[in-house]
Coordinates of C-alpha atoms and ligand atoms in Angstrom, one line a residue:
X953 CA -18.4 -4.2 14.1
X954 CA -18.0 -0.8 13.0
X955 CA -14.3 0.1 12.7
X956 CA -12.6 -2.2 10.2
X957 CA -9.2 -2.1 9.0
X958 CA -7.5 -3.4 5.9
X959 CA -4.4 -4.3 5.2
X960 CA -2.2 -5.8 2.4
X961 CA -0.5 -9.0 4.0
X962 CA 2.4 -9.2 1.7
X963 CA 4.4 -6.7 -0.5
X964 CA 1.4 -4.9 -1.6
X965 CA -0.1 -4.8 -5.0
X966 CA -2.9 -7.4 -3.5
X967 CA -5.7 -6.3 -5.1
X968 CA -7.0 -3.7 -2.4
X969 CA -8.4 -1.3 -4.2
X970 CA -11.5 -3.7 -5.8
X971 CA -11.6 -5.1 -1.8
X972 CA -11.8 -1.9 -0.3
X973 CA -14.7 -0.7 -3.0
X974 CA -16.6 -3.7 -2.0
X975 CA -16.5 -2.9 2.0
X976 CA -16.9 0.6 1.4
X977 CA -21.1 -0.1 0.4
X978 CA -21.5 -0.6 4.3
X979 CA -18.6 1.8 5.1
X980 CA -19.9 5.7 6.6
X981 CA -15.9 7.2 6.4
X982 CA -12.7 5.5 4.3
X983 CA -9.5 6.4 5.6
X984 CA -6.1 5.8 4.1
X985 CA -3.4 6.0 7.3
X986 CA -0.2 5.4 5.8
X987 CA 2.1 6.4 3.1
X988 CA 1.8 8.8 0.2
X989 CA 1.7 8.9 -3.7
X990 CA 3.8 5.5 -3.5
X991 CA 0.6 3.6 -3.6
X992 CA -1.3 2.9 -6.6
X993 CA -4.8 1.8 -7.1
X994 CA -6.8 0.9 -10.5
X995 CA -10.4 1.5 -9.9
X996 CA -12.9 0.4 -12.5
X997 CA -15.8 2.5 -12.7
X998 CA -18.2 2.0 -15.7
X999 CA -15.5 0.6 -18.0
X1000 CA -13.3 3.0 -17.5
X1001 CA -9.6 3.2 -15.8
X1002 CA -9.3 5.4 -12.7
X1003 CA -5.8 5.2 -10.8
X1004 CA -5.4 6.9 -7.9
X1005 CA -2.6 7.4 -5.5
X1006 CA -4.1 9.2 -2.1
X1007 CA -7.5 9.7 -2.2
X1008 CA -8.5 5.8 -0.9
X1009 CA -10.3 3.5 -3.2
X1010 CA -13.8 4.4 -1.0
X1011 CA -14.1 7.3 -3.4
X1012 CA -16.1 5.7 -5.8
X1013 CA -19.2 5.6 -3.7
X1014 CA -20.2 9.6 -3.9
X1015 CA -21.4 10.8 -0.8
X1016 CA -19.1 8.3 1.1
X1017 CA -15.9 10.3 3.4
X1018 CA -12.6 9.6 2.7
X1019 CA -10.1 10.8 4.9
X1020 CA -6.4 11.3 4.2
X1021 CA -4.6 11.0 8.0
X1022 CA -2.1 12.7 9.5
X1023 CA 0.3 10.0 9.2
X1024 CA 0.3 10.0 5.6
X1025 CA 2.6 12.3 3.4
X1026 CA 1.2 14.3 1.1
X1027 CA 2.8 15.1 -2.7
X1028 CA -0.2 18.4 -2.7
X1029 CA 0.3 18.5 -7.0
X1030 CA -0.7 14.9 -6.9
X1031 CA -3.3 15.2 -4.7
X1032 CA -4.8 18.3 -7.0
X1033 CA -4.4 16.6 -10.0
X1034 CA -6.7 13.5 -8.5
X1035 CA -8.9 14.9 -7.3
X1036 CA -9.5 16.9 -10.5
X1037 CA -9.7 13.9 -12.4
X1038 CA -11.8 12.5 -9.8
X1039 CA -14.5 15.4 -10.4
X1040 CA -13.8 15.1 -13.8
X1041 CA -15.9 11.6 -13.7
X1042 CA -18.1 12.9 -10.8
X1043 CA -16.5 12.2 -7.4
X1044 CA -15.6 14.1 -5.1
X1045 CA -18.2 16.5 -5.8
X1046 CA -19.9 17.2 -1.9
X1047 CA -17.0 18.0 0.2
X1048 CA -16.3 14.1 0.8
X1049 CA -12.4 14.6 1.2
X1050 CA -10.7 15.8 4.2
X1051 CA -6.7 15.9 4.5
X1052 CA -5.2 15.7 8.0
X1053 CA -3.6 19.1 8.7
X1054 CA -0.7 16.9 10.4
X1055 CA -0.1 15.0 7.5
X1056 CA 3.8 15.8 5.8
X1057 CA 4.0 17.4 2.8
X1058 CA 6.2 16.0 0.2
X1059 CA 8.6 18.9 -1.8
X1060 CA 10.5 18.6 -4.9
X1061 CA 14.0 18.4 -2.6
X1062 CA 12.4 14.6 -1.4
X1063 CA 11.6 13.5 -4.3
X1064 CA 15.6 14.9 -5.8
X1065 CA 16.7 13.2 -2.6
X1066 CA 15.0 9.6 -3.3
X1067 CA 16.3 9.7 -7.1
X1068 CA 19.7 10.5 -6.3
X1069 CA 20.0 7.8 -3.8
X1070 CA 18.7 4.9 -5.8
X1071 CA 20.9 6.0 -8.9
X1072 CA 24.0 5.7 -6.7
X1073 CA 22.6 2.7 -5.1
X1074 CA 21.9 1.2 -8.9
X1075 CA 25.5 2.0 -9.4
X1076 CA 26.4 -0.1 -6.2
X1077 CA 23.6 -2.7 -6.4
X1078 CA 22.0 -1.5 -3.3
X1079 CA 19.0 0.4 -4.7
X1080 CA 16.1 -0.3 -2.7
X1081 CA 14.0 0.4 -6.0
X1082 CA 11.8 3.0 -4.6
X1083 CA 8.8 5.0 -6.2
X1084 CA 11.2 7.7 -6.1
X1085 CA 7.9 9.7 -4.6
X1086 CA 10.0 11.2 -2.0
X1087 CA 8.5 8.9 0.8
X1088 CA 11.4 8.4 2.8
X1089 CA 13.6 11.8 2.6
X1090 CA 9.7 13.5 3.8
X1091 CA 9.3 10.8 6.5
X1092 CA 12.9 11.5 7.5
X1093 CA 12.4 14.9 7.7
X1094 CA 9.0 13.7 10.1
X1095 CA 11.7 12.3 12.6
X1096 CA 14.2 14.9 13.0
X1097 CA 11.5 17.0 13.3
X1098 CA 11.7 19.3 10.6
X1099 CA 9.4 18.1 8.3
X1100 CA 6.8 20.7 6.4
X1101 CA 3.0 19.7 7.5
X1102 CA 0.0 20.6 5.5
X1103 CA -0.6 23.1 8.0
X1104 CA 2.1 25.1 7.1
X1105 CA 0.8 25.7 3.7
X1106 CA -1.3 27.9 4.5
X1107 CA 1.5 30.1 6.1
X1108 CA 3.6 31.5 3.5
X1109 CA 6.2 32.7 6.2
X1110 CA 6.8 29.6 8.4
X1111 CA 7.2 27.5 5.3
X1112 CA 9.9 29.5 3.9
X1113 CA 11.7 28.9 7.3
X1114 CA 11.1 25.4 7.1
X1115 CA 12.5 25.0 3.2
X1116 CA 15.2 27.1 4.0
X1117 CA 16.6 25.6 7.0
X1118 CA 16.0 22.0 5.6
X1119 CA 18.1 22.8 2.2
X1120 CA 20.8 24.3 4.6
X1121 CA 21.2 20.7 5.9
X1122 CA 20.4 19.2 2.3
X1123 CA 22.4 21.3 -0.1
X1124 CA 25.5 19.3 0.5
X1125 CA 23.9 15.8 0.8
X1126 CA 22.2 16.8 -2.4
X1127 CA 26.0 17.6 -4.3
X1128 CA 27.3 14.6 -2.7
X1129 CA 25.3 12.4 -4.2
X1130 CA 25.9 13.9 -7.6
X1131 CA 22.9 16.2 -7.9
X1132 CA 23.0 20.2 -8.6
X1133 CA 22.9 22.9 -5.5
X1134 CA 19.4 23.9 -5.9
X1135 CA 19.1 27.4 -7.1
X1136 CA 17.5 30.4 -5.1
X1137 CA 15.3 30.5 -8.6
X1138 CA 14.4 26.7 -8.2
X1139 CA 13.8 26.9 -4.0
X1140 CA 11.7 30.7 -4.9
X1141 CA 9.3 28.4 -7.5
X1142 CA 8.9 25.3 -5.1
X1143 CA 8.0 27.6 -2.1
X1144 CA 5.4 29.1 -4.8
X1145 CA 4.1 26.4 -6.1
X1146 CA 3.6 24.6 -2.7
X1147 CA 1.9 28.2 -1.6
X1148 CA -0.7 27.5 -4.9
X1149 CA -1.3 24.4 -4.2
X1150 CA -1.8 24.9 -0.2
X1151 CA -4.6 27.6 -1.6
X1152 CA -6.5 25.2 -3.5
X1153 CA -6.2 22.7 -0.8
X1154 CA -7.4 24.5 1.9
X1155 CA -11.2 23.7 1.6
X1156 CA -10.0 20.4 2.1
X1157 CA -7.7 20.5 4.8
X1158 CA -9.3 19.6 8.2
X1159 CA -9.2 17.9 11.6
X1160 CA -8.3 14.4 10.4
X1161 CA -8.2 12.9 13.7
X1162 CA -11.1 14.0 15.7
X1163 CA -13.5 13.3 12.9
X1164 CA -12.2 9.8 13.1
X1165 CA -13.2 9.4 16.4
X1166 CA -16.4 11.2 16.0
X1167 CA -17.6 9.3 13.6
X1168 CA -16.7 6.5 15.9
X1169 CA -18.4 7.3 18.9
X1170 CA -21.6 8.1 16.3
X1171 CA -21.2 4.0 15.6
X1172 CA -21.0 4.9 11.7
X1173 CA -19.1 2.1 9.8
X1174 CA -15.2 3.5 9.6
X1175 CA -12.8 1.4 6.9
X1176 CA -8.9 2.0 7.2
X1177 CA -7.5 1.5 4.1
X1178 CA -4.1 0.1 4.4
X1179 CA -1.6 1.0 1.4
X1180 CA 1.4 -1.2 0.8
X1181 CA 1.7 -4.8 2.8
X1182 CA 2.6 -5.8 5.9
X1183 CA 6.2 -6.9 4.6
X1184 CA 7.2 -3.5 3.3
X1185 CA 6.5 -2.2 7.2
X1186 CA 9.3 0.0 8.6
X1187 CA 10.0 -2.2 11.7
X1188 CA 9.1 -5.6 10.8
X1189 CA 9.2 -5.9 7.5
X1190 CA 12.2 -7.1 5.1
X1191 CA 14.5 -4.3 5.9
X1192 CA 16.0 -2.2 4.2
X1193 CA 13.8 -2.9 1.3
X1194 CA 10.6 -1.8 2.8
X1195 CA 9.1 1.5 2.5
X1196 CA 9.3 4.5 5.8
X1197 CA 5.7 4.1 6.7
X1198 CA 4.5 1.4 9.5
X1199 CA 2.0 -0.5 7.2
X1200 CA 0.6 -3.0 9.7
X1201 CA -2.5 -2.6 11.2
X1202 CA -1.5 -0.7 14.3
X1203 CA -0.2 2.7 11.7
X1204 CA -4.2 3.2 11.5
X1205 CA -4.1 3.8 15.6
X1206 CA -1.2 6.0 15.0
X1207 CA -1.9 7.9 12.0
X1208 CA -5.9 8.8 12.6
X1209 CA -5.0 9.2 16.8
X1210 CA -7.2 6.3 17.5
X1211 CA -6.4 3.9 20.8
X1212 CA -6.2 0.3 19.5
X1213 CA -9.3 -0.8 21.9
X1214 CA -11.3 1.2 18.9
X1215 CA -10.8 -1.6 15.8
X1216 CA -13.2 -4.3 16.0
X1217 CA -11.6 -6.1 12.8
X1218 CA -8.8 -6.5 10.5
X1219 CA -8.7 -7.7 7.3
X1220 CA -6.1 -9.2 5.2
X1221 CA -5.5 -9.3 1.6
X1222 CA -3.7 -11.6 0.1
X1223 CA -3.4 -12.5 -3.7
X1224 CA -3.7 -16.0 -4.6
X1225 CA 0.0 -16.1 -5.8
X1226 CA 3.1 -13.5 -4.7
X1227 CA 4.6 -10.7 -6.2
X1228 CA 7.2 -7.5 -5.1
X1229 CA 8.3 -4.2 -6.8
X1230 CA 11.6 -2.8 -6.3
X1231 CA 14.6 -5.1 -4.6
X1232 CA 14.9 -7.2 -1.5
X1233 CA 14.8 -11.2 -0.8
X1234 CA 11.8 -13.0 -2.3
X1235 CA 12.1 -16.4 -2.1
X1236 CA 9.5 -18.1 -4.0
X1237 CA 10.0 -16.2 -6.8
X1238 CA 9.5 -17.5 -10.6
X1239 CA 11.7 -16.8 -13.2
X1240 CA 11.9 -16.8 -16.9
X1241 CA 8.4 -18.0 -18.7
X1242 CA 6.9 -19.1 -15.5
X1243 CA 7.1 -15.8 -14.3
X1244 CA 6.1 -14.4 -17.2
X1245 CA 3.1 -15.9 -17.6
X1246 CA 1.9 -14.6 -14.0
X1247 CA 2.6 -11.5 -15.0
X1248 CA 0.9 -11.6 -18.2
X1249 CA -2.0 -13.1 -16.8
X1250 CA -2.1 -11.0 -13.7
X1251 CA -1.5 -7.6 -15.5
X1252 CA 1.3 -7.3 -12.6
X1253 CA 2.7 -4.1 -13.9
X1254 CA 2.8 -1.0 -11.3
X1255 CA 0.0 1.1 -11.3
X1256 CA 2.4 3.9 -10.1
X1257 CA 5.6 3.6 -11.7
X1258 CA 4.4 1.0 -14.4
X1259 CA 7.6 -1.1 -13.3
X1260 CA 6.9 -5.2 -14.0
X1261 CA 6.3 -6.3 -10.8
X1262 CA 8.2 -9.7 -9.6
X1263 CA 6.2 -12.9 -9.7
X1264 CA 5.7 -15.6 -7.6
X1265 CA 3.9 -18.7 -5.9
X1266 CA 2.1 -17.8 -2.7
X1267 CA 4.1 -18.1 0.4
X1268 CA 2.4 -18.7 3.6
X1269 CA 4.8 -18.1 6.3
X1270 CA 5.0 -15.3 4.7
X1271 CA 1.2 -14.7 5.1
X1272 CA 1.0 -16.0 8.9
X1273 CA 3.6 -13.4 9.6
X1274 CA 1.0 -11.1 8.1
X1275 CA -1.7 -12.6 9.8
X1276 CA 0.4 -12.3 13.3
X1277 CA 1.5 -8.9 12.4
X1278 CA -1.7 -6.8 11.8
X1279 CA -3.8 -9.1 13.7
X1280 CA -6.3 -10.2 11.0
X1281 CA -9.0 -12.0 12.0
X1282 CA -10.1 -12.8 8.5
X1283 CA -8.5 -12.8 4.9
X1284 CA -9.6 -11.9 1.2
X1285 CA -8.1 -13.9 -1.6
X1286 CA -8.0 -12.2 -4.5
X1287 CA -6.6 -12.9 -8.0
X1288 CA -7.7 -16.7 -8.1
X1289 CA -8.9 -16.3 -11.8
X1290 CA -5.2 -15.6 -12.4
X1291 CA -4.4 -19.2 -11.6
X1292 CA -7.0 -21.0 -13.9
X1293 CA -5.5 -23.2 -16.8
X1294 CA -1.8 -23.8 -14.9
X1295 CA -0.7 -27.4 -15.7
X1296 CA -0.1 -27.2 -11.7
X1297 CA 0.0 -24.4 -9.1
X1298 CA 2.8 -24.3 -5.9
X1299 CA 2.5 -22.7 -2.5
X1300 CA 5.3 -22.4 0.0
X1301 CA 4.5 -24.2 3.0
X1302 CA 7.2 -23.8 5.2
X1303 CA 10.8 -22.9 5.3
X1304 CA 14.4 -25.2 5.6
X1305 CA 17.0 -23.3 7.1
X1306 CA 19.9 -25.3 8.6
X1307 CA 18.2 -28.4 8.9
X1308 CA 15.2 -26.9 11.0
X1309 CA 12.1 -26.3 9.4
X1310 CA 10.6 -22.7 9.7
X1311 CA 6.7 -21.7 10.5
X1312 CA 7.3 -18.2 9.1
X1313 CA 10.3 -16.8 7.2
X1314 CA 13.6 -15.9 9.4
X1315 CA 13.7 -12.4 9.8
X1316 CA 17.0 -11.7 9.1
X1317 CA 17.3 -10.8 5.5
X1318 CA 20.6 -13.0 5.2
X1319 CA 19.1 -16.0 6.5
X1320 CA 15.9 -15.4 4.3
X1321 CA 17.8 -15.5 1.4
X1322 CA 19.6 -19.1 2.3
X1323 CA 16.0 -20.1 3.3
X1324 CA 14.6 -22.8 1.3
X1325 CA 10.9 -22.8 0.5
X1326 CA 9.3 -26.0 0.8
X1327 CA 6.7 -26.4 -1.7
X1328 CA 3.0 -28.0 -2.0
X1329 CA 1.1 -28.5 -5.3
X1330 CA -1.6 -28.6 -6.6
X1331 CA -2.6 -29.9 -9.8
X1332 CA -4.0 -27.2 -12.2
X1333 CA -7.5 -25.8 -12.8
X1334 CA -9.8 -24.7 -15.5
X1335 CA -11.5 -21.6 -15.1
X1336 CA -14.1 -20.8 -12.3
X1337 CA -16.6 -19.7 -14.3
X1338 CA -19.3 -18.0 -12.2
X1339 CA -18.8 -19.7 -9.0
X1340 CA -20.6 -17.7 -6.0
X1341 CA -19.8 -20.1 -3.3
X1342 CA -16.7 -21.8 -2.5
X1343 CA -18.3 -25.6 -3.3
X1344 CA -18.4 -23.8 -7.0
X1345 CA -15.0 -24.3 -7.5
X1346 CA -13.0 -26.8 -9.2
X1347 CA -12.0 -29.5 -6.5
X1348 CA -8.5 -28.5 -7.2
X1349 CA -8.6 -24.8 -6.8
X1350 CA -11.3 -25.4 -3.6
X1351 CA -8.6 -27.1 -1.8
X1352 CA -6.3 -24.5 -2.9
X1353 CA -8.6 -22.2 -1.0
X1354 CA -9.1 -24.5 2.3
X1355 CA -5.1 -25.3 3.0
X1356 CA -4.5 -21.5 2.5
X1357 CA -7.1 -20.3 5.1
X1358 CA -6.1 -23.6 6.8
X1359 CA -2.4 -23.0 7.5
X1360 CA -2.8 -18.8 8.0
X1361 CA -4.8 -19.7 10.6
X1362 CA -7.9 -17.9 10.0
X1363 CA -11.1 -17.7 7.8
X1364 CA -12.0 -16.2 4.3
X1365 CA -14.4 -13.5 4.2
X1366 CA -14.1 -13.0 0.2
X1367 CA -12.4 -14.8 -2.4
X1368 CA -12.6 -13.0 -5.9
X1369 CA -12.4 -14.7 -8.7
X1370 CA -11.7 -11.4 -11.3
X1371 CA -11.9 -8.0 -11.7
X1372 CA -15.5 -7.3 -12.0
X1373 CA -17.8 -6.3 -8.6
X1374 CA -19.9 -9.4 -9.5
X1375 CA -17.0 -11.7 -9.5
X1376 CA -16.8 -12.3 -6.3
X1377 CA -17.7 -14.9 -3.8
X1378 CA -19.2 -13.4 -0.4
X1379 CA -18.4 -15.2 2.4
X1380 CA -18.7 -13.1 5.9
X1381 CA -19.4 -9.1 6.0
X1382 CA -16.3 -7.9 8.3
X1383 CA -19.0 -5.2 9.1
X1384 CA -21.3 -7.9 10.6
Ligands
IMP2543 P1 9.1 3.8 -1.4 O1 7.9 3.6 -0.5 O2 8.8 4.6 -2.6 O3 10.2 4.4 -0.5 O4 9.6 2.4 -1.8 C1 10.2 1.4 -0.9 C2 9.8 0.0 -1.3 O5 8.4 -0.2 -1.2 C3 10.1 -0.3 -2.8 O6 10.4 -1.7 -2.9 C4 8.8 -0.1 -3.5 O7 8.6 -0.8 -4.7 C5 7.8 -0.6 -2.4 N1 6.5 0.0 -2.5 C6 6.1 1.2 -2.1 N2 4.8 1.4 -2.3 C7 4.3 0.3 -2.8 C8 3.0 -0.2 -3.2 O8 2.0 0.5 -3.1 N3 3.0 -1.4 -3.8 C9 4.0 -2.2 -3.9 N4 5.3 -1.9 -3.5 C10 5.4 -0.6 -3.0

């Protein structure tokens, strides 16, 4: 196995970053194929906090590529400030990073865009409860074909074009929805900025793409690092409230230009228990204290917008739709710790909706919401200590484990048990 892909199976937030650090010790090249600066992850490196937003979680092995592909969209302040921050610790210090020319760039008009449209749709209850990052107004641009690419930076001409004939169709959208005409002051700073920032880029900026598949054919170890989950996907997830980017498994073939013939593996993740940003039907959901005790002990606040995230028990049609989605061949359970000391712990088994029972939740958001989760539990378990094997665990919690894997169908490669590298238990290398 040498080209492994990894994907959230849920809503994201599934504990990734830690997963992806730990595959990227046999990985040669980490790319991240999807999304932009709506993604967060915490890394952990020597006690201290390091969030990042693009550059993929693989960056804390120095030495290590990490690749940003052309399906992304790129936000080129955010991407300066990390990776100062990043060098700042000590990363990113050999010429490690290299941004797909093709990826979008994300300007200050997406970003006014995506906050205008979620305060009207707050006013309307219809917000989708985005990052307001400026995802979908730059992948919008992507599809009628008039979106700015990093290659355009670096051509001060072409990219006034572009801003100018994209505020020509903006400018009124942008008054409709109750924002200010941007100024020829305000577009003059933005094209300059952008200009800066496409300067200090440049070092970086490279053929995403064909190193991918170079370092393929060389048989070094290539990671995709998914962002978000496989329910927030464009096409099959719970639309509208998903994000603009195809998150499954098959955006790493699109994004990095790779045929899917080329991914030996995919790995899901999927936390021990549920949770969603932002709106959209979520059925297992726990309200009030119960909730807020996952929260609590889960630390389920958004590492990009710091919004409390939504809490809830596990729901595993929800995960075999992941599992059928992307592919996986394998999971990684994270987050079990979180669990420990429940009086008793529920997992969604299957679905009621008029009188037939359901395998995976109904994809049409109005029927999801009638949907009734049927529920399994479990009574409740002490901590897990140090366990390193899966006969470690409390009874309770190891048979938590075995109906999970059981009913998505497919094995455990990792289950971790907290934050820490070590607290992990090991159970196949998706590598080989
Ligand atoms: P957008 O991607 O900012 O347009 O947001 C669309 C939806 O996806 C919202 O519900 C966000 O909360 C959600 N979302 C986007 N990125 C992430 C992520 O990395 N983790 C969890 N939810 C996300």
């Amino acid at each position: 196995m040498s080209v492994v892909v990894v994907v959230g199976a849920q809503w994201g937030d599934e504990g990734k970053g830690k997963v992806v650090d730990l595959f990227t010790e046999r990985a040669d090249l980490v790319v991240r194929y999807g999304g932009g600066a709506n993604a967060g992850h915490t890394l952990v490196i020597e006690g201290k906090k390091l969030v990042t937003h693009l550059v993929p979680s693989g960056v804390c092995h120095p030495g290590k590529g990490c690749v940003l592909g052309d399906g992304m969209v790129i936000d080129p302040h955010t991407l300066l400030d990390e990776i100062a921050e990043c060098q700042a610790r000590g990363l990113l210090m050999k010429n490690e990073l290299v941004v797909g020319r093709g990826a979008h760039v994300i300007l200050p008009y997406h970003k006014l865009l995506d906050g205008l449209r979620e305060d009207r749709g707050a006013t309307r209850g219809k917000a989708i409860g985005t990052t307001r990052r400026g995802i979908g107004p730059a992948y919008e641009a992507k599809a009628a074909r008039r979106g700015v690419r990093v290659r355009d930076l670096a051509k001060p001409e072409r990219l006034r074009e572009l801003v100018a004939g994209n505020l020509d169709e903006l400018t009124p959208l942008i008054v409709h929805l109750g924002g200010s005409a941007p100024t020829q002051a305000e577009v003059t700073k933005w094209i300059d900025d952008a200009l800066r920032a496409g300067e200090q880029l440049a070092p970086y900026v490279g053929e995403a793409g064909r190193l991918v598949a170079d370092a393929i054919n060389a048989k070094q170890h290539v990671l995709f690092e998914g962002a978000q989950g496989c329910l927030l996907d464009l096409d099959h997830g719970t639309y509208p409230y998903v994000t603009s980017s195809s998150t499954i498994a098959a955006g790493a073939c699109q994004s990095a230009g790779l045929g899917p013939t080329q991914i030996d593996s995919v790995v899901g993740i999927t936390k021990a228990y549920a949770t969603r940003v932002g709106s959209g039907p979520f059925p297992t959901e726990l309200h009030g204290e119960a909730g807020e005790r996952l929260r609590q002990a889960g630390g389920e606040f958004g590492a990009t917008t710091g919004r409390p995230r939504r809490c809830g028990w596990l729901d595993l049609p929800a995960l075999r739709m992941g599992v059928r989605l992307s592919g996986m061949e394998s999971l990684a359970l994270t987050k079990l710790d979180v669990l420990a000391n429940l009086p008793e712990v529920s997992v969604c088994v299957a679905y009621k909706l008029d009188g037939k029972e359901l395998d995976e939740p109904p994809t049409d958001p109005e029927d999801l919401v009638r949907a009734e989760p049927i529920y399994q539990t479990f009574p409740g378990w002490g901590p897990l200590g140090t366990a390193k094997s899966i006969g470690d665990l409390p009874p309770t919690a190891r048979a938590y484990v075995e109906t999970i894997s059981g009913m998505a169908g497919v094995p455990f490669c990792l289950v971790s048990i907290g934050p820490d590298r070590a607290e992990t238990i090991r159970l196949s290398d998706p590598f080989g």
